[in-house]
PDB file of C-alpha atoms in Angstrom:
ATOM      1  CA  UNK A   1      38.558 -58.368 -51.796  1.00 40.00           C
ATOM      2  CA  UNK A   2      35.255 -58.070 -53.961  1.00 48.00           C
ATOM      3  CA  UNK A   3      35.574 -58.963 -57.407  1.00 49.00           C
ATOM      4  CA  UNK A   4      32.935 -58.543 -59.977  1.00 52.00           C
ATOM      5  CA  UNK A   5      33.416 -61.463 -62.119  1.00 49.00           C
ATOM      6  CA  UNK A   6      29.852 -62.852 -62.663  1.00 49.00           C
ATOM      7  CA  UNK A   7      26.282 -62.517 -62.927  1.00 47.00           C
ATOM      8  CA  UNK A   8      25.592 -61.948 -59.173  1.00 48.00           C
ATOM      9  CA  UNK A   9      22.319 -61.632 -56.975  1.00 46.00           C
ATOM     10  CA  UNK A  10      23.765 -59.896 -54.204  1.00 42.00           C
ATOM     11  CA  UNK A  11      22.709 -61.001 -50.754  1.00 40.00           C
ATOM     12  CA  UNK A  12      21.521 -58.299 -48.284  1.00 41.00           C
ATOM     13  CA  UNK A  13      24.350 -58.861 -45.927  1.00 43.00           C
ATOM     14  CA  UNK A  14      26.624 -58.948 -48.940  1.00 56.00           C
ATOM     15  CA  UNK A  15      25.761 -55.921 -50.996  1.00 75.00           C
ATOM     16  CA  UNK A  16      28.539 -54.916 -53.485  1.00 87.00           C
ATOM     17  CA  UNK A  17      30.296 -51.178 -52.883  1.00 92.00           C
ATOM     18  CA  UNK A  18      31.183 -49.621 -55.811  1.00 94.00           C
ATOM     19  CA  UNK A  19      32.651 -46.179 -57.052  1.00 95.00           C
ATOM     20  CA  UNK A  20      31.367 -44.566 -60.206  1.00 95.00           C
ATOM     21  CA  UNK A  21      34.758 -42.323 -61.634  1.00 96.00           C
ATOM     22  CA  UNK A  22      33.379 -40.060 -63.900  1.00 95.00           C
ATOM     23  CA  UNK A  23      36.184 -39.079 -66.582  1.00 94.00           C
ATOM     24  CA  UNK A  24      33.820 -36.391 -68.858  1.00 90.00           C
ATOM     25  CA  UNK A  25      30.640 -38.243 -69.262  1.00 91.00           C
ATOM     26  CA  UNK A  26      32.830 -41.306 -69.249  1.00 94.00           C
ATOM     27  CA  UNK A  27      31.906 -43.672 -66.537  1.00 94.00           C
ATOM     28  CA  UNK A  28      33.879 -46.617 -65.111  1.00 96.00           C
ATOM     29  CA  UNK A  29      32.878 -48.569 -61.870  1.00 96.00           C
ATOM     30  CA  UNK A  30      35.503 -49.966 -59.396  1.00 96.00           C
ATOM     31  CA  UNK A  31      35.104 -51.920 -55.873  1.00 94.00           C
ATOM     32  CA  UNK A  32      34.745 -49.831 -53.286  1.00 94.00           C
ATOM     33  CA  UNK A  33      37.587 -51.490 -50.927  1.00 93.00           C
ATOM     34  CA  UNK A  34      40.183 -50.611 -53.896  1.00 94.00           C
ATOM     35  CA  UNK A  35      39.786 -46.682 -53.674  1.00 93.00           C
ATOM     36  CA  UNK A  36      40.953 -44.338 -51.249  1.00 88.00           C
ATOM     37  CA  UNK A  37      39.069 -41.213 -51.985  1.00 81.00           C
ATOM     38  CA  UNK A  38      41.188 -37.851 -51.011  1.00 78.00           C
ATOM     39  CA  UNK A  39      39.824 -34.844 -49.494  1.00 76.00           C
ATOM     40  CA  UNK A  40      39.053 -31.622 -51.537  1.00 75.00           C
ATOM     41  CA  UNK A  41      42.006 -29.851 -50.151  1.00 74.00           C
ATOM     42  CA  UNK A  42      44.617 -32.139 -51.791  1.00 80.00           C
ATOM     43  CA  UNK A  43      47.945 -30.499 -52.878  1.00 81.00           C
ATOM     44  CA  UNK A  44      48.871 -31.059 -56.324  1.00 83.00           C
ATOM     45  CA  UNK A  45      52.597 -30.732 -57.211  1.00 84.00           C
ATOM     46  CA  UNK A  46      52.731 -30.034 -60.881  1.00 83.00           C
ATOM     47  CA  UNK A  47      55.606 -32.087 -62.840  1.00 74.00           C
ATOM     48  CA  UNK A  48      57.761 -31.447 -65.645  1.00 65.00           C
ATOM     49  CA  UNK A  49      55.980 -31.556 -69.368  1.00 63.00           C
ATOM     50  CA  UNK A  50      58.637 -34.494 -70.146  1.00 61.00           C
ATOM     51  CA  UNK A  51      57.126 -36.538 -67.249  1.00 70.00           C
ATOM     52  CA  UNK A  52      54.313 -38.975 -68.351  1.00 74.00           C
ATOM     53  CA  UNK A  53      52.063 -38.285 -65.300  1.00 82.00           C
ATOM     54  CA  UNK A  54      50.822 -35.023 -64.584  1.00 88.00           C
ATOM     55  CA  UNK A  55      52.496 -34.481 -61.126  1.00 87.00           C
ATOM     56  CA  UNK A  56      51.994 -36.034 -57.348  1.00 88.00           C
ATOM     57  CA  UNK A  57      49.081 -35.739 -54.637  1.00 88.00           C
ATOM     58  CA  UNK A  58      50.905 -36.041 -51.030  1.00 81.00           C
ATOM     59  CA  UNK A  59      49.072 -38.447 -48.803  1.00 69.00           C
ATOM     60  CA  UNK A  60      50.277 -39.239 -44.953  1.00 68.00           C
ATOM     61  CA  UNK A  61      53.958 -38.048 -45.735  1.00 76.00           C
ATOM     62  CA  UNK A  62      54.392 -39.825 -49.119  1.00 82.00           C
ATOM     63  CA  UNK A  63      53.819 -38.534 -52.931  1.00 87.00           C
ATOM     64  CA  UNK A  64      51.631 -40.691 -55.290  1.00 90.00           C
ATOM     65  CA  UNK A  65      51.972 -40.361 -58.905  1.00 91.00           C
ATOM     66  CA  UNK A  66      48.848 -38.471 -60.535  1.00 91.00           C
ATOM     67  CA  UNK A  67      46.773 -39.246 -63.500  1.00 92.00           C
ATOM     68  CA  UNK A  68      43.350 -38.652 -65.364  1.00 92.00           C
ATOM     69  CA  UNK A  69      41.850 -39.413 -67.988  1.00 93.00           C
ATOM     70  CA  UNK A  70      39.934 -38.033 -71.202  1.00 93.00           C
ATOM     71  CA  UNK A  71      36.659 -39.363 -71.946  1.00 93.00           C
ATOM     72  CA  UNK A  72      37.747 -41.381 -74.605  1.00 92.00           C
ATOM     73  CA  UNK A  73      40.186 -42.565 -71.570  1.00 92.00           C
ATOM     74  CA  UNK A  74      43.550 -41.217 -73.342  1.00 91.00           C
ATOM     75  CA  UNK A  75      45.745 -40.011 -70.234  1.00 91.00           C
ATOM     76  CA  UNK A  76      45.551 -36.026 -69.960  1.00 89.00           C
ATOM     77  CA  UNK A  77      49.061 -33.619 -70.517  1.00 85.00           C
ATOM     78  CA  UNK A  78      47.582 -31.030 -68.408  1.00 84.00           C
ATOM     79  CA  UNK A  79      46.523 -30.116 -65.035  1.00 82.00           C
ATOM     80  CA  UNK A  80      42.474 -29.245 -65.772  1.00 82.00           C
ATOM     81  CA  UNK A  81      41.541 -26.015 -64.956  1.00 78.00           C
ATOM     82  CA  UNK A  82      38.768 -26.769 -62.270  1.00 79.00           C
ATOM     83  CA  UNK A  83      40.229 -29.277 -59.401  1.00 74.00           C
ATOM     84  CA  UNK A  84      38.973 -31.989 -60.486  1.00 83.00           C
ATOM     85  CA  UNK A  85      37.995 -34.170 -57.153  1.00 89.00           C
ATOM     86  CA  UNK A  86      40.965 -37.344 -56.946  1.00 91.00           C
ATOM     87  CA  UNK A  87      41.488 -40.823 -55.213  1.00 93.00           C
ATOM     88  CA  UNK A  88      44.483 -43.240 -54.733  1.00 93.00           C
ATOM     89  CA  UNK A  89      43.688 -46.927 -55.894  1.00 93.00           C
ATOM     90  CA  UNK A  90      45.674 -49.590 -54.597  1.00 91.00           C
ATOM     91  CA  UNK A  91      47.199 -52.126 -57.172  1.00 92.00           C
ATOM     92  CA  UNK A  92      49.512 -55.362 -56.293  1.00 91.00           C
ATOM     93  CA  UNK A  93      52.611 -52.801 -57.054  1.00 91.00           C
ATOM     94  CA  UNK A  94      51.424 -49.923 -55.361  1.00 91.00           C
ATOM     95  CA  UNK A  95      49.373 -46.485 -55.288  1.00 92.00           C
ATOM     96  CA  UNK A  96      48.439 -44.174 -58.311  1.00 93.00           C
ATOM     97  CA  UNK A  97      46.498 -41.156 -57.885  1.00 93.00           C
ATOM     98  CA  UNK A  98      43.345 -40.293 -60.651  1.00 94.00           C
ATOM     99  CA  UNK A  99      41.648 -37.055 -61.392  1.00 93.00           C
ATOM    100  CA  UNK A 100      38.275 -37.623 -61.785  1.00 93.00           C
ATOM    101  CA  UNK A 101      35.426 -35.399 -62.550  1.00 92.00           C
ATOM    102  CA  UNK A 102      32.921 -37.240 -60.260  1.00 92.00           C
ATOM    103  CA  UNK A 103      32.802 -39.895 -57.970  1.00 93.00           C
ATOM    104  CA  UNK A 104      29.869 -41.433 -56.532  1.00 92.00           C
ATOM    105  CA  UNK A 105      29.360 -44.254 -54.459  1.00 92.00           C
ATOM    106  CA  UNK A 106      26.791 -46.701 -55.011  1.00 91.00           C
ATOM    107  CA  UNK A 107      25.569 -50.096 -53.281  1.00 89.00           C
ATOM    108  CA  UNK A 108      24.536 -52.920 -55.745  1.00 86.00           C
ATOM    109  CA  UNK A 109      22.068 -55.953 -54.655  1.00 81.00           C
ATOM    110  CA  UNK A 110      22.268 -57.506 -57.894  1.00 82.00           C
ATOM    111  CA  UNK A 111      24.389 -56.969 -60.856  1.00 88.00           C
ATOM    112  CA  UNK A 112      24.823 -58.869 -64.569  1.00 90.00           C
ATOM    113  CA  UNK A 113      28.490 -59.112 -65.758  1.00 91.00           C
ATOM    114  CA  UNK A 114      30.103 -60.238 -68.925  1.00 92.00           C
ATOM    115  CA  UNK A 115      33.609 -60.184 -70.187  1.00 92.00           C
ATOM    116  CA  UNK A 116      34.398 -57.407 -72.299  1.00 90.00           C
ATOM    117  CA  UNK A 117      33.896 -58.339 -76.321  1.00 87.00           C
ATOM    118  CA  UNK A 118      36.612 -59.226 -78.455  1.00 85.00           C
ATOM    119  CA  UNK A 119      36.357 -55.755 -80.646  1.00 83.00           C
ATOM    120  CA  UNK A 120      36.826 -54.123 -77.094  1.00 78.00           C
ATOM    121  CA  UNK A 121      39.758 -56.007 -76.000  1.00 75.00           C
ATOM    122  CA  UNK A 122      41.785 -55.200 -79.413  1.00 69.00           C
ATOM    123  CA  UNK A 123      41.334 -51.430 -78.187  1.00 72.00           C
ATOM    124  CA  UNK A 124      43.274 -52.049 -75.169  1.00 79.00           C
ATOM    125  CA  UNK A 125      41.214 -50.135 -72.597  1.00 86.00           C
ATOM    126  CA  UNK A 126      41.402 -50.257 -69.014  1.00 92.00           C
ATOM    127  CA  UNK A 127      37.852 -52.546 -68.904  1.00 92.00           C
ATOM    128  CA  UNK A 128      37.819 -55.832 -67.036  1.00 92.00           C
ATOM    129  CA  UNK A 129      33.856 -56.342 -67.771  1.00 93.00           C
ATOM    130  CA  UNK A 130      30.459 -54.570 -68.759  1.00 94.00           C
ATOM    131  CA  UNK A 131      27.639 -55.079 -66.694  1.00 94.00           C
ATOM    132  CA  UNK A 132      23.699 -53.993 -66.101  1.00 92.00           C
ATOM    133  CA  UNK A 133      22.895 -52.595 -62.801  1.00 90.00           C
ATOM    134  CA  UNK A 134      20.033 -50.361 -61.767  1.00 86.00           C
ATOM    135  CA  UNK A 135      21.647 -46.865 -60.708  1.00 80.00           C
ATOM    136  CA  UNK A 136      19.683 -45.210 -57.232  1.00 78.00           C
ATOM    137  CA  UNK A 137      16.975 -43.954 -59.216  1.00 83.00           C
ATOM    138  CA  UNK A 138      15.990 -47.420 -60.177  1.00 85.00           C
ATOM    139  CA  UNK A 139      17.104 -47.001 -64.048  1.00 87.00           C
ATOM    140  CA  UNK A 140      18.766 -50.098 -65.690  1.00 91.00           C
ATOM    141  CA  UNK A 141      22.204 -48.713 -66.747  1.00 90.00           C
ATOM    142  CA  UNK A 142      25.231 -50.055 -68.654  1.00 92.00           C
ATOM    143  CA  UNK A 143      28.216 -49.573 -66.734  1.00 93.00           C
ATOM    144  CA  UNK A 144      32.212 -50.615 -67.593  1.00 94.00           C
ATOM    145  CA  UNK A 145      34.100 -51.786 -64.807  1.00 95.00           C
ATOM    146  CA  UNK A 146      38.143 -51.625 -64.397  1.00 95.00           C
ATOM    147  CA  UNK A 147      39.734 -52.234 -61.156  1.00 95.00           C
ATOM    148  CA  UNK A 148      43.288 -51.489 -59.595  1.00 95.00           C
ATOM    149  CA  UNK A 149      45.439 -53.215 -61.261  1.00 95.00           C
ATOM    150  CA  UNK A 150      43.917 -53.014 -65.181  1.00 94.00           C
ATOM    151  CA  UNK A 151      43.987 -48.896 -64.867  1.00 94.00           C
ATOM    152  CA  UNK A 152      47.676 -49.373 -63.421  1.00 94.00           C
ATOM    153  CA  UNK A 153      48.851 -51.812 -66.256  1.00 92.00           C
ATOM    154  CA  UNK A 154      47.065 -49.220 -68.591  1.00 92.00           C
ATOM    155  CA  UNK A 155      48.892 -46.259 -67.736  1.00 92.00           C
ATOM    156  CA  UNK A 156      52.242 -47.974 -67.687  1.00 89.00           C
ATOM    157  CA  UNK A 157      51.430 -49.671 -71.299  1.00 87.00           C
ATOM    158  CA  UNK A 158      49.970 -45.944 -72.481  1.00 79.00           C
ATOM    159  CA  UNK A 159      53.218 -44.198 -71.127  1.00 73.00           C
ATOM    160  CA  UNK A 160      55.370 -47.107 -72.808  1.00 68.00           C
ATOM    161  CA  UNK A 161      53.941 -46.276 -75.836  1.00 67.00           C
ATOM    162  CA  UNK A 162      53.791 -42.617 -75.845  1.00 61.00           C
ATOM    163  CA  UNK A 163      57.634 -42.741 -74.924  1.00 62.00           C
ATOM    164  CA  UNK A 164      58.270 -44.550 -78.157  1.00 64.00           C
ATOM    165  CA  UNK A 165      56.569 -42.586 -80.573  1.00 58.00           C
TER     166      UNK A 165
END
């Protein structure tokens, strides 16, 4: 599995594959090899309003819990009007499904990493790192990068807490 953990000059052979989810403006970049992306013709099965995700996608004979995000990355309530385009990550305890508004794909050959600050850890946001990158256009951008298992242990902490209050 990649993992983007350091400042990294990426050799040709071993360019990093990355997807940009685009939550409203929001970006966050995850490795490539832990998203499924799902066709536009996805069936969403709508849940009841007590349930903390928003309903299920059904991929190959199974139903994944769905969720998206705002783009201050609060989960949604609501189903969003457009269909929004979705894929299935794979975390060490299974498969959640995200709405996202875009996804792109991008290849990296070199990329600067950091760990996310202390003032941004206290916020307890799905981030793992921030990094530099140049996008295809060749303009340096910030980007925030998550991966499987940080957006899984997000939701669950998010839907702990919004079950207490």
């Amino acid at each position: 599995m990649t993992s983007i953990t350091t400042t990294q000059q990426i050799s040709i052979a071993k360019q990093l594959r990355l997807c940009i989810l685009s939550f409203n403006g929001t970006e966050i970049l995850i490795a490539k090899n832990e998203v499924s992306l799902v066709n536009a013709g996805y069936v969403f099965e709508k849940n009841s309003p007590a349930d903390t995700h928003l309903g299920y996608i059904s991929d190959a004979e199974k139903k994944i819990n769905l969720y998206g995000f705002s783009s201050t990355l609060e989960l949604i309530k609501f189903y969003p009007v457009e269909k929004s385009q979705c894929i299935i990550t794979r975390h060490a305890r299974g498969e959640i499904a995200i709405l996202c508004q875009d996804i792109k794909e991008i290849t990296l050959k070199s990329i600067h990493t950091q760990p996310v600050p202390e003032c941004m850890r206290s916020t307890n946001m799905p981030l793992t790192h921030l990094c530099l990158y140049q996008n295809a256009h060749n303009e340096q951008k910030m980007g925030m990068i998550s991966n499987a298992d940080t957006l899984f242990n997000y939701i669950l902490n998010y839907t702990d807490k919004v079950k207490k209050s």
